[in-house]
Coordinates of C-alpha atoms and ligand atoms in Angstrom, one line a residue:
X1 CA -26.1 35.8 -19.9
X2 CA -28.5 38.2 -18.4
X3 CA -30.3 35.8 -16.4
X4 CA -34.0 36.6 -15.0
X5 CA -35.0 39.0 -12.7
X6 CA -36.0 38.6 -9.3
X7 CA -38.2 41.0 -7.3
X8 CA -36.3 40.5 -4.3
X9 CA -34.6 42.3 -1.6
X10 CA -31.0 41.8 -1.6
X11 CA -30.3 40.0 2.3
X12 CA -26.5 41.7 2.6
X13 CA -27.6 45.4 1.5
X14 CA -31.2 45.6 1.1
X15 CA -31.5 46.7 -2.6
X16 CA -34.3 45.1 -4.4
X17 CA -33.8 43.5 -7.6
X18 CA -31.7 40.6 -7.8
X19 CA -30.2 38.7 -11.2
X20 CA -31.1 35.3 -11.3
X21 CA -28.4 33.0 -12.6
X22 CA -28.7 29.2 -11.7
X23 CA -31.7 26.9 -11.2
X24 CA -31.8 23.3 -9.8
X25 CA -34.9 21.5 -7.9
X26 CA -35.5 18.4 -6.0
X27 CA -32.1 19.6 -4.0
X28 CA -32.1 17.3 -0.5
X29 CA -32.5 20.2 2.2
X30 CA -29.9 18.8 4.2
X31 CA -27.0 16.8 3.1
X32 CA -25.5 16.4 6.8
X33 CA -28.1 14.5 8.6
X34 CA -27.4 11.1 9.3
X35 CA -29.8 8.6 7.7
X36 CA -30.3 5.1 9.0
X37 CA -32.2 3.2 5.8
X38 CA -31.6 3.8 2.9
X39 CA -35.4 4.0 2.3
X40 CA -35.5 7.1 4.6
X41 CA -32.5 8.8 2.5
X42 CA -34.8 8.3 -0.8
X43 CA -37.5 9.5 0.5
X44 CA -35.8 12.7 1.8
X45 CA -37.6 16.0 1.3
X46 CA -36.4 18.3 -1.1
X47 CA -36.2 21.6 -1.9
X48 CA -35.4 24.1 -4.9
X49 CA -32.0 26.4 -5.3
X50 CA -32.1 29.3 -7.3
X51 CA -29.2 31.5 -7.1
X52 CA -30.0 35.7 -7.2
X53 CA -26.8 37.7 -7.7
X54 CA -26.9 40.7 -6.1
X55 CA -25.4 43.9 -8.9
X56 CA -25.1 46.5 -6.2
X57 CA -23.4 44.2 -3.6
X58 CA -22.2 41.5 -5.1
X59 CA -23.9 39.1 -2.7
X60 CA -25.3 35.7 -4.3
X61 CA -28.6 34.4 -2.0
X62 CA -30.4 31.3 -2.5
X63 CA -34.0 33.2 -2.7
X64 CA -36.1 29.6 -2.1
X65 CA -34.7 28.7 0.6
X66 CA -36.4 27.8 3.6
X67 CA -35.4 27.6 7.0
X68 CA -38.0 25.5 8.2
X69 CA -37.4 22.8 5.7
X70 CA -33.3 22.9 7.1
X71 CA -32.8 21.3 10.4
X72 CA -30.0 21.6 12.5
X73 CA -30.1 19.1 14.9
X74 CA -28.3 16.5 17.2
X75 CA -28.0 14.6 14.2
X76 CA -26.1 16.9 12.1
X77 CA -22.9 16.1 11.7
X78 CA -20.7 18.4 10.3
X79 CA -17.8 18.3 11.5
X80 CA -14.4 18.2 9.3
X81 CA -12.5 17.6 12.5
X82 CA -11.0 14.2 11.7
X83 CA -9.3 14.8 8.8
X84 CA -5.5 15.6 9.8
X85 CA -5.5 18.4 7.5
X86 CA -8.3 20.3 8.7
X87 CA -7.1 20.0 12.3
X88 CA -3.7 21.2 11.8
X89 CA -4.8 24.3 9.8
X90 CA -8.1 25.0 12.6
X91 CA -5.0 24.8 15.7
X92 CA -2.9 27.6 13.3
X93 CA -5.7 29.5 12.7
X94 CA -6.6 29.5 16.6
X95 CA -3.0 30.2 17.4
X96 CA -3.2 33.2 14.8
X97 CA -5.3 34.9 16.4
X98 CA -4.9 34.3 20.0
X99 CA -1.2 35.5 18.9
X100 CA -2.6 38.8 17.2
X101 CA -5.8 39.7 18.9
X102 CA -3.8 38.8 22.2
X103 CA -6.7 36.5 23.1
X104 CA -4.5 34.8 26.2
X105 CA -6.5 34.0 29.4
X106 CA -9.3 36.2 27.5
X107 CA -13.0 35.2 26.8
X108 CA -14.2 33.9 23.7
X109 CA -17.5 33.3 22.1
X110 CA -18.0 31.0 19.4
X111 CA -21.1 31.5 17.2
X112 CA -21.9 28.2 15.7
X113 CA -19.4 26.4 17.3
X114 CA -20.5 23.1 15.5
X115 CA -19.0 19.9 17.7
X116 CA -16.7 22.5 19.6
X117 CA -13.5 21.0 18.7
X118 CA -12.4 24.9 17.5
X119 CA -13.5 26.3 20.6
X120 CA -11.8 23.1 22.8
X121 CA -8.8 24.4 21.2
X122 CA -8.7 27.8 21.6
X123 CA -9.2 26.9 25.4
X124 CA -5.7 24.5 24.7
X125 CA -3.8 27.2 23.5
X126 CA -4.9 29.7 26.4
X127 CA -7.6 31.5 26.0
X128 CA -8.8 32.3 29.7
X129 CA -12.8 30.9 28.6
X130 CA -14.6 30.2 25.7
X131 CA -18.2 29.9 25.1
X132 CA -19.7 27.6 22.2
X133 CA -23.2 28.7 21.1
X134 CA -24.8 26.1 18.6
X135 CA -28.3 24.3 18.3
X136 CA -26.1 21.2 16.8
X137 CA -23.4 21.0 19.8
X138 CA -22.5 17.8 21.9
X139 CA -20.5 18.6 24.6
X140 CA -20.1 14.8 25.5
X141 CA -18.2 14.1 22.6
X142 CA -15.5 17.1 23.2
X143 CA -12.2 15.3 24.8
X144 CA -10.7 18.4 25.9
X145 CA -7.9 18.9 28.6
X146 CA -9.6 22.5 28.9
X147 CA -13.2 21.4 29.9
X148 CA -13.1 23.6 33.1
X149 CA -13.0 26.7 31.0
X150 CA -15.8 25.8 28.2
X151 CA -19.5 26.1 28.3
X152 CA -22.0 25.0 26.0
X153 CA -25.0 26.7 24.9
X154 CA -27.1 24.5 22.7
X155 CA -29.1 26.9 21.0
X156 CA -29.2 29.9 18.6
X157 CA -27.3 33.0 19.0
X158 CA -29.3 36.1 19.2
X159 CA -29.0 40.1 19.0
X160 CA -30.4 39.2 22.7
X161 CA -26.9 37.3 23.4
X162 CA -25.2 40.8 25.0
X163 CA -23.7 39.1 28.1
X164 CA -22.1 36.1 26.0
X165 CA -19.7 38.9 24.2
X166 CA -16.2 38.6 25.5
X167 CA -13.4 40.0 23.8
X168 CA -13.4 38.1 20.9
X169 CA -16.6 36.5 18.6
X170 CA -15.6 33.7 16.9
X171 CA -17.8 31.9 13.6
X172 CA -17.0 29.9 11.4
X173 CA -18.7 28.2 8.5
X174 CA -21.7 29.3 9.9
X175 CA -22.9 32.9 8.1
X176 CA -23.2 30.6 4.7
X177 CA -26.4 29.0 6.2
X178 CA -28.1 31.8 7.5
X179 CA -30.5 34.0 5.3
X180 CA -31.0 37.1 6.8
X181 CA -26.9 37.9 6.7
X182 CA -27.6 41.8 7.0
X183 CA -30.0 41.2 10.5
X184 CA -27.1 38.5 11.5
X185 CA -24.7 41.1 11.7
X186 CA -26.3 44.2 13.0
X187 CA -27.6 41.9 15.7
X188 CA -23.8 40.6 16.5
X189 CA -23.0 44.2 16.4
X190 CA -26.0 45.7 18.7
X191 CA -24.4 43.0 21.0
X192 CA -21.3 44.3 21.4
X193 CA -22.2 47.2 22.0
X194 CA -19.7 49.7 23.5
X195 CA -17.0 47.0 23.7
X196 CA -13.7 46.6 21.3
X197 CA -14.5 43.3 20.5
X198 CA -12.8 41.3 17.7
X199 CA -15.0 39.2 15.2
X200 CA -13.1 37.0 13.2
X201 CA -15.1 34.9 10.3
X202 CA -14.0 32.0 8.4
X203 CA -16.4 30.8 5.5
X204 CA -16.3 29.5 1.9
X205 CA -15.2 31.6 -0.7
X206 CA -17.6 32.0 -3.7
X207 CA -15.9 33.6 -6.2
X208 CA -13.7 30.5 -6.9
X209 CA -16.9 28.2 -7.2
X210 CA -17.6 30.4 -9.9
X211 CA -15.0 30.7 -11.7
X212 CA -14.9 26.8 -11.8
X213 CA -18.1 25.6 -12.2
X214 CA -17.6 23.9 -9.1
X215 CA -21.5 23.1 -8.8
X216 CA -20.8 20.4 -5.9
X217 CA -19.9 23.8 -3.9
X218 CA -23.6 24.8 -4.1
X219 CA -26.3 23.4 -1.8
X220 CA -29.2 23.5 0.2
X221 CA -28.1 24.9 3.2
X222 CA -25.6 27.0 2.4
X223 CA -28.4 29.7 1.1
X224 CA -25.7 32.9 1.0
X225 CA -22.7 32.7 -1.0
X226 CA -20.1 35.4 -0.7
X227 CA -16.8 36.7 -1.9
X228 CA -14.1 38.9 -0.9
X229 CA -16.0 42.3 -1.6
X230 CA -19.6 41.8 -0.6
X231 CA -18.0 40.0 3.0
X232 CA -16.6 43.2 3.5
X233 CA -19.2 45.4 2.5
X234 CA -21.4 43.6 4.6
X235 CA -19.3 44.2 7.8
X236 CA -18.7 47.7 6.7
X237 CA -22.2 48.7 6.5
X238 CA -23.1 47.1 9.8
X239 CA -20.8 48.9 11.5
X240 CA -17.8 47.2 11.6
X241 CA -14.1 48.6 10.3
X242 CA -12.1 45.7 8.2
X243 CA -8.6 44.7 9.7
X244 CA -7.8 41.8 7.4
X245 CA -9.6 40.2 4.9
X246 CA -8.0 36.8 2.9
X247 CA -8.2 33.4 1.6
X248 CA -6.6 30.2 3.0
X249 CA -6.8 26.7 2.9
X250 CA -5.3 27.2 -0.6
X251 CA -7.9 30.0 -1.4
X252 CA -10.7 27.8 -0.1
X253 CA -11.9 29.9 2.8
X254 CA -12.3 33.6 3.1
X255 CA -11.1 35.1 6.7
X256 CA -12.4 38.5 7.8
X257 CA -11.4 40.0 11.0
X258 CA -13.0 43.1 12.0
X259 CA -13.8 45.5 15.2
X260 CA -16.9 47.7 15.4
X261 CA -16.5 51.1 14.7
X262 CA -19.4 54.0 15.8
X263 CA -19.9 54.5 11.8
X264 CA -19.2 52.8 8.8
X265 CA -15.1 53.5 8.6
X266 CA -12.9 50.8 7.0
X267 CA -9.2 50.2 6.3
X268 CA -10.5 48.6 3.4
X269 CA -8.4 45.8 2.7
X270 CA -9.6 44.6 -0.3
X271 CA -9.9 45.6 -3.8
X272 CA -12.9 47.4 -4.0
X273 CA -13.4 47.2 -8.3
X274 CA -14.5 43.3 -7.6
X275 CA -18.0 44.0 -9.1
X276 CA -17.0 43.1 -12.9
X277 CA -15.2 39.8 -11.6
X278 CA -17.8 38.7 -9.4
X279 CA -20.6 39.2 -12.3
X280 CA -18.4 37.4 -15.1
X281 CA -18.0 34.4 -12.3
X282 CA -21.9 34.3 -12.4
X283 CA -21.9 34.6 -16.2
X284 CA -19.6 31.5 -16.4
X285 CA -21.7 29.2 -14.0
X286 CA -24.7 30.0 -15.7
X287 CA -22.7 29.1 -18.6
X288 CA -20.4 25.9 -17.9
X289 CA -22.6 24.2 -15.2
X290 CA -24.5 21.8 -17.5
X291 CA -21.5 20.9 -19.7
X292 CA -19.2 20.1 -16.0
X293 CA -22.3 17.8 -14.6
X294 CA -22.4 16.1 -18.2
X295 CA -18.4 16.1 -18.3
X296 CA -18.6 14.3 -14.8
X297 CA -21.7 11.8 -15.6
X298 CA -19.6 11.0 -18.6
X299 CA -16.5 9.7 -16.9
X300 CA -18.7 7.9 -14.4
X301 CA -20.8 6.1 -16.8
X302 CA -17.3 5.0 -18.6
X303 CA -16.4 3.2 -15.5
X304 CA -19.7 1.4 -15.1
X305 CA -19.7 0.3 -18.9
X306 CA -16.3 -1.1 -18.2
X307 CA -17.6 -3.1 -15.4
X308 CA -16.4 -1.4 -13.0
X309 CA -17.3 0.8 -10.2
X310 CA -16.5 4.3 -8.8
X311 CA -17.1 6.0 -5.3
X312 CA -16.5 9.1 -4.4
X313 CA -14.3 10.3 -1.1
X314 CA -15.7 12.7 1.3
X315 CA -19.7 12.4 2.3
X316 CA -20.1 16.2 3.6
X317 CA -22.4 18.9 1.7
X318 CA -20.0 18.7 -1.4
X319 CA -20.2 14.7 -1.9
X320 CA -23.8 15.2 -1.3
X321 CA -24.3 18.1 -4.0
X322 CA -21.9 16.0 -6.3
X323 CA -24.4 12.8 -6.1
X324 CA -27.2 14.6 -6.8
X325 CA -26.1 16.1 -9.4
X326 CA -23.9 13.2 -11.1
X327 CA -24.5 10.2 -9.2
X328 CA -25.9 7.5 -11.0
X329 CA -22.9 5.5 -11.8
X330 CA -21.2 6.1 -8.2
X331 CA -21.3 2.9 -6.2
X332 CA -20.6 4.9 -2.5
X333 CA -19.4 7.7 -0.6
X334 CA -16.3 6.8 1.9
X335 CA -15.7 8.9 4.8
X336 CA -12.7 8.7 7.4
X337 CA -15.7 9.8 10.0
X338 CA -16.4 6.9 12.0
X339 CA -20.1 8.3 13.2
X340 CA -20.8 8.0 9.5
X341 CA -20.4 4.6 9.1
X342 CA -23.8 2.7 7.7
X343 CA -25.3 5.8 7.4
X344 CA -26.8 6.7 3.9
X345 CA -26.4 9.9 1.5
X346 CA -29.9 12.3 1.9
X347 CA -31.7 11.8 -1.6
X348 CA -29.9 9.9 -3.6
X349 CA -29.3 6.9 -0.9
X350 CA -25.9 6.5 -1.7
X351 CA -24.3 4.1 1.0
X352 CA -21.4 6.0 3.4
X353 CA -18.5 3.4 4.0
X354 CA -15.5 2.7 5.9
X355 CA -12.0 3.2 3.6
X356 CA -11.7 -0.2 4.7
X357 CA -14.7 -1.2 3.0
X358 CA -12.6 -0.4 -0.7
X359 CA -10.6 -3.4 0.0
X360 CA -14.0 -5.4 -1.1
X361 CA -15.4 -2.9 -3.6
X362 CA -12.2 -2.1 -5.7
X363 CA -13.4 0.6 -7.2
X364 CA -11.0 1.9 -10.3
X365 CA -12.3 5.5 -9.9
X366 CA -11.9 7.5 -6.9
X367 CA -13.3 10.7 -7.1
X368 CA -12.1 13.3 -4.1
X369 CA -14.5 16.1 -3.3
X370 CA -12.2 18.4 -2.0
X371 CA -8.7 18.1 -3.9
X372 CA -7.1 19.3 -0.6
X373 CA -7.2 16.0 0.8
X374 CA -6.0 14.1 -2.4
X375 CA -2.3 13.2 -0.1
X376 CA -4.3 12.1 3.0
X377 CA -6.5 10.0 0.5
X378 CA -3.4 8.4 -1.3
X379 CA -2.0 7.7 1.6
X380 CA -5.2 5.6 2.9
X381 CA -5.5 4.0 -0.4
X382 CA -2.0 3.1 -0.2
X383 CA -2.2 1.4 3.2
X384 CA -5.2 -0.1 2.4
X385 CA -3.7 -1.9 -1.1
X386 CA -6.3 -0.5 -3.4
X387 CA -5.3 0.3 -7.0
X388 CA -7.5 3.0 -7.9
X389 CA -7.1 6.4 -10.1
X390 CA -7.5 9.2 -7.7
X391 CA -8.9 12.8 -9.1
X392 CA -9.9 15.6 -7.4
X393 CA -13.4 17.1 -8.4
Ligands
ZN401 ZN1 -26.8 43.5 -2.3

């Protein structure tokens, strides 16, 4: 598919003309703020995605998106933290690199440190102080034996931001919702300046969202979409030389660790011919994207016709993306997150419940947005005495 062309500048490298590829409108702008009524989630604005790929970088922007219309706030409530899972693979991945960047007793600044519960840790395992930098962060709710050696900055982090470098920049999850990735990173890097800093990234992984249609992966705020390759371009180009670049959390996340470098040097740790299979990832999509939503209203609607109903497990950006886009038939979004609780999907007004709460619905379908979790979920169902199929999406 050629797709159409967009007369755009490329955010990662700055070459204009971009290959659009994927189109969707009336997309709720933010799928993580908590709505009280269900009135209010209805009647939550919306916004358009269309998806530019990038044939000199690789880099795949959202090039409608709007920062205004996506608001971080108290309210947003991101965090993955309580699923057992997630925390046990966050404390490895802080112990990781405390062990190899030899961050012990060391200071640490976390860019978009969400809730803080990454950084809390960090300061666990022995970092010497750690700074969390989000508009979004609540330091009340951090239980933390370690609270002498944290501080928390609720705001924006800046080019301006020199004296909050330490020896080691931390963000995660966070590059994904920022536009302007290529002014991002040269500003990160303009604050470090001199230093040997360490900059170690964690974010979603785009390629595999393309190769499986996996359209509940694309949303409104996450408006840059990277893989391997065009990651480490980026860093390269902005200054920065690539120690380690590679996917965990069964290929779900891409980790980059880098240290600035006076020119554009890299060990390269990647392979650098990625270019065909990122553009035959957007060529599939493009391609399989309507036929997956129908697939999935399909199944849905089969449930319903039999009487029955379905919910889906997990109400973060991917249950949100899911619902908008296949929906209709799905009773409720369950979420182990207690602060969720009564709260109500953005846009579609899909109720969030307790697990608990499947002991009255009996659903027969429960649909799992992130197949990583489908032993944790089985487990609940289990406990709970619910006799339900359980997929992943
Ligand atoms: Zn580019």
């Amino acid at each position: 598919m050629d797709g159409d062309q967009i007369d755009a500048m490329c955010p990662a490298c700055g070459q204009r003309g971009l290959r659009g590829f994927h189109r969707q409108d009336g997309v709720p702008v933010n799928s993580c703020l908590l709505l009280d009524t269900e009135a209010e989630a209805a009647g939550f604005p919306t916004g358009s995605i269309h998806l530019g790929f990038c044939p000199a970088c690789g880099f795949i922007a959202n090039v409608e998106f709007d920062e205004a219309l996506a608001e971080y706030s108290q309210r947003y409530e991101e965090t993955q933290g309580f699923s057992p899972r997630f925390q046990r693979f966050a404390r490895e991945l802080a112990a990781g690199w405390i062990e190899r960047y030899d961050l012990a007793g060391k200071t640490v600044l976390e860019i978009g440190c969400g809730k803080g519960e990454f950084l809390a840790g960090m300061a666990e395992l022995g970092i010497g102080h750690g700074i969390g930098i989000d508009p979004g962060v609540k330091p009340e709710r951090i239980d933390t034996t370690a609270a002498d050696r944290l501080t928390w900055l609720p705001r924006r982090f800046t080019a301006a931001d020199a004296d909050l470098v330490g020896d080691a920049v931390v963000c995660r999850h966070t590059l994904e919702h920022l536009a302007p990735v290529r002014e991002f990173i040269r500003g990160l890097r303009t604050a470090i300046g001199e230093r040997s800093t360490v900059v170690l990234f964690e974010l979603p992984d785009t390629q595999r969202v393309l190769d499986e249609a996996a359209f509940w992966d694309v949303y409104y705020e996450h408006c840059s979409y990277f893989t391997a390759g065009s990651l480490a371009r980026l860093f390269e180009r902005c200054g920065f030389d690539v120690l380690d670049l590679r996917k965990e959390y069964d290929e779900q996340y891409l980790i980059i660790e880098a240290r600035p470098v006076p020119g554009t040097a890299s060990s390269r740790p990647w392979p650098a011919d990625d270019m065909d299979r990122i553009s035959a990832g957007v060529d599939h999509f493009a391609a399989a994207y309507g036929d997956m939503v129908g697939e999935w209203q399909g199944r849905l609607e089969a449930v319903a016709a039999a009487g029955r109903s379905a919910v889906i497990w997990g109400a973060s950006s991917k249950g949100v993306a899911f619902l908008t886009a296949a929906g209709d038939h799905v009773a409720a979004a369950v979420d182990i997150n207690p602060h969720k609780h009564g709260t109500f999907i953005a846009g579609t007004g899909h109720p969030i419940v307790a697990p608990a709460e499947l002991t009255k619905l009996r659903p027969a379908l429960v649909v799992a947005m992130n197949p990583i979790y489908l032993d944790e979920i089985r487990a609940d169902l289990v406990e709970l005495g619910v006799d339900a199929e359980l997929v992943g999406a």
